[in-house]
Short mmCIF file of C-alpha atoms in Angstrom, two decimals:
data_model
loop_
_atom_site.label_atom_id
_atom_site.label_comp_id
_atom_site.label_asym_id
_atom_site.label_seq_id
_atom_site.Cartn_x
_atom_site.Cartn_y
_atom_site.Cartn_z
CA MET S 439 123.86 -170.62 -98.33
CA LYS S 440 123.22 -167.38 -96.55
CA LYS S 441 125.74 -166.93 -94.42
CA GLY S 442 127.84 -167.96 -97.09
CA LEU S 443 125.95 -165.07 -99.98
CA LEU S 444 126.41 -162.80 -96.86
CA ALA S 445 131.01 -163.29 -96.08
CA ILE S 446 130.66 -162.50 -100.15
CA VAL S 447 128.20 -159.51 -100.76
CA LEU S 448 129.27 -157.75 -98.22
CA PRO S 449 132.96 -157.00 -98.11
CA LEU S 450 131.63 -156.45 -101.98
CA ILE S 451 129.29 -153.99 -100.92
CA LEU S 452 132.10 -151.67 -98.82
CA LEU S 453 134.03 -152.20 -101.05
CA LEU S 454 131.75 -150.59 -103.73
CA SER S 455 130.98 -147.72 -101.18
CA GLY S 456 133.96 -146.25 -100.84
CA CYS S 457 133.99 -145.55 -105.12
CA PHE S 458 131.49 -143.44 -104.50
CA SER S 459 132.96 -139.94 -105.12
CA ASP S 460 130.87 -136.64 -102.22
CA PRO S 461 128.62 -134.37 -104.29
CA VAL S 462 130.24 -130.98 -102.06
CA GLN S 463 133.96 -132.30 -102.61
CA ASP S 464 133.90 -133.21 -105.89
CA ASP S 465 131.41 -129.33 -106.62
CA LEU S 466 134.79 -127.87 -104.55
CA LEU S 467 137.72 -128.95 -106.18
CA ASN S 468 135.28 -127.36 -109.57
CA TYR S 469 134.29 -124.72 -107.89
CA VAL S 470 138.16 -123.95 -106.83
CA ASN S 471 139.50 -125.05 -109.79
CA LYS S 472 138.21 -124.62 -112.90
CA GLU S 473 134.78 -121.54 -112.33
CA MET S 474 136.72 -118.71 -110.11
CA LYS S 475 140.04 -119.02 -112.15
CA GLN S 476 138.85 -115.67 -114.56
CA ALA S 477 136.75 -114.40 -111.63
CA GLY S 478 140.02 -114.43 -109.40
CA LYS S 479 141.78 -113.41 -112.55
CA LEU S 480 139.02 -110.10 -112.82
CA GLU S 481 139.06 -109.55 -109.05
CA ALA S 482 142.93 -109.46 -109.08
CA ALA S 483 143.37 -106.60 -111.61
CA ALA S 484 140.51 -104.14 -110.32
CA VAL S 485 142.41 -104.29 -106.46
CA SER S 486 145.73 -103.86 -107.62
CA ALA S 487 145.39 -101.14 -109.80
CA TYR S 488 142.57 -99.91 -106.93
CA GLU S 489 145.59 -100.19 -104.04
CA GLY S 490 148.36 -98.40 -106.06
CA VAL S 491 146.42 -95.69 -106.22
CA SER S 492 144.89 -95.53 -102.28
CA GLY S 493 145.98 -95.98 -99.02
CA ALA S 494 150.17 -95.26 -98.84
CA ASN S 495 150.25 -95.31 -102.41
CA TYR S 496 147.37 -92.28 -102.65
CA LYS S 497 148.78 -89.42 -105.42
CA ASP S 498 146.15 -86.80 -106.36
CA ASP S 499 142.36 -87.50 -106.81
CA GLN S 500 142.65 -87.20 -110.84
CA THR S 501 145.56 -90.19 -110.91
CA MET S 502 142.63 -92.52 -108.49
CA TYR S 503 140.00 -91.11 -110.37
CA ASP S 504 141.61 -92.43 -113.58
CA ALA S 505 142.64 -95.92 -111.50
CA LEU S 506 138.57 -95.99 -111.57
CA THR S 507 137.24 -95.83 -114.78
CA LYS S 508 139.98 -97.60 -116.67
CA GLU S 509 140.90 -100.60 -115.09
CA VAL S 510 139.25 -100.59 -111.04
CA ILE S 511 135.66 -100.18 -111.80
CA PRO S 512 135.41 -102.61 -115.57
CA ASN S 513 137.63 -104.50 -114.21
CA TYR S 514 135.26 -105.41 -111.68
CA ASN S 515 132.21 -105.12 -113.50
CA GLU S 516 133.35 -107.62 -115.58
CA PHE S 517 134.53 -109.66 -112.07
CA ILE S 518 130.73 -109.56 -110.91
CA LYS S 519 129.35 -110.88 -113.75
CA GLU S 520 132.10 -113.70 -114.45
CA LEU S 521 131.12 -114.51 -110.66
CA ASP S 522 127.13 -114.84 -112.08
CA THR S 523 128.09 -117.20 -114.04
CA VAL S 524 129.77 -119.79 -112.31
CA LYS S 525 128.01 -123.22 -112.63
CA ILE S 526 127.81 -124.73 -108.56
CA GLU S 527 125.34 -128.14 -107.71
CA THR S 528 125.72 -127.82 -104.42
CA ASP S 529 123.31 -126.08 -101.85
CA GLU S 530 126.56 -125.64 -99.14
CA LEU S 531 128.88 -123.97 -101.54
CA ARG S 532 126.31 -122.12 -103.44
CA GLU S 533 125.08 -120.70 -100.05
CA ILE S 534 129.38 -119.76 -99.39
CA HIS S 535 129.41 -117.96 -103.57
CA GLU S 536 126.55 -115.77 -101.95
CA ILE S 537 128.09 -114.29 -99.36
CA TYR S 538 131.09 -113.87 -101.80
CA ILE S 539 128.62 -111.67 -104.69
CA GLU S 540 126.30 -109.99 -101.74
CA GLY S 541 130.50 -108.46 -100.39
CA ALA S 542 131.49 -107.89 -104.78
CA ASP S 543 128.75 -106.20 -105.41
CA ILE S 544 129.31 -103.69 -102.23
CA GLN S 545 133.07 -103.25 -102.72
CA PHE S 546 131.35 -102.57 -106.63
CA LYS S 547 129.27 -99.89 -105.19
CA ALA S 548 131.83 -98.32 -103.28
CA PHE S 549 134.00 -97.67 -105.99
CA ALA S 550 131.25 -96.25 -108.29
CA THR S 551 131.47 -93.29 -104.64
CA ILE S 552 134.47 -93.21 -104.31
CA LYS S 553 133.84 -91.60 -108.44
CA GLN S 554 131.38 -90.06 -107.51
CA ALA S 555 132.80 -88.97 -104.06
CA LEU S 556 136.07 -87.50 -106.31
CA GLU S 557 133.34 -86.28 -109.54
CA GLU S 558 131.76 -84.25 -106.64
CA GLN S 559 135.10 -82.96 -104.20
CA ASP S 560 132.46 -84.55 -101.80
CA PRO S 561 134.06 -86.21 -98.38
CA ALA S 562 130.76 -87.36 -97.31
CA LEU S 563 130.40 -89.33 -100.26
CA VAL S 564 134.51 -90.37 -100.01
CA GLN S 565 132.86 -91.55 -95.95
CA GLU S 566 130.83 -94.05 -96.88
CA ALA S 567 132.39 -94.79 -99.74
CA ASN S 568 135.51 -96.36 -96.71
CA ASP S 569 132.29 -98.33 -94.41
CA MET S 570 130.53 -99.71 -97.57
CA LEU S 571 134.84 -101.26 -98.60
CA ALA S 572 134.32 -102.29 -94.53
CA ASP S 573 131.05 -103.72 -95.55
CA ALA S 574 132.32 -105.44 -98.05
CA ARG S 575 135.84 -106.95 -96.19
CA GLU S 576 133.59 -108.46 -93.49
CA HIS S 577 131.89 -110.68 -96.39
CA ILE S 578 134.97 -111.29 -97.73
CA ARG S 579 136.34 -113.01 -94.99
CA ASP S 580 133.14 -114.58 -94.09
CA TYR S 581 133.19 -115.64 -97.38
CA LYS S 582 136.69 -117.42 -96.85
CA SER S 583 136.46 -119.17 -93.74
CA LYS S 584 133.30 -120.50 -94.85
CA LEU S 585 134.95 -121.65 -97.94
CA ASN S 586 137.99 -123.04 -96.33
CA LYS S 587 136.03 -124.68 -93.61
CA LEU S 588 133.47 -126.58 -95.90
CA ALA S 589 137.28 -127.33 -97.54
CA LYS S 590 138.06 -128.93 -94.39
CA ASP S 591 135.02 -131.25 -93.59
CA HIS S 592 134.91 -132.43 -97.56
CA ASP S 593 138.51 -132.83 -97.38
CA VAL S 594 139.90 -130.56 -100.13
CA LYS S 595 143.10 -128.45 -99.63
CA ILE S 596 142.58 -124.44 -100.71
CA ASN S 597 145.76 -123.03 -101.15
CA GLN S 598 145.71 -119.79 -100.89
#
């Protein structure tokens, strides 16, 4: 009798165990597909505006200043606010998201420092801002690397 009951119950338990979901996987899917959508758009707008007036696209200080004050800083400020409202259920993902927030905060401060450098015509502030941008890039690379590893570990495919 016990063997017969075990033969019925054990396969049922194994079948039901496959029905339970992975909370990290669920959190990642929600994070990537829902929570980060608006944040991604705001970040893309800010970074695109900055790239349009920096590096090889640099024209003059006034053009950069205008882009910073009218597009880059306002969009990036909204981006950071959006990052702060993202709902995360699992500790693993929350730790990774915090790396992103830290990098975004550094990058925002760098944009504000570039604006200040242009206002004061201070090359030392430009160097300080460039150092902050490099630090922010490191944080964002670390975030992306850890997010991709977590996704891989939980069978989630992230389209870049």
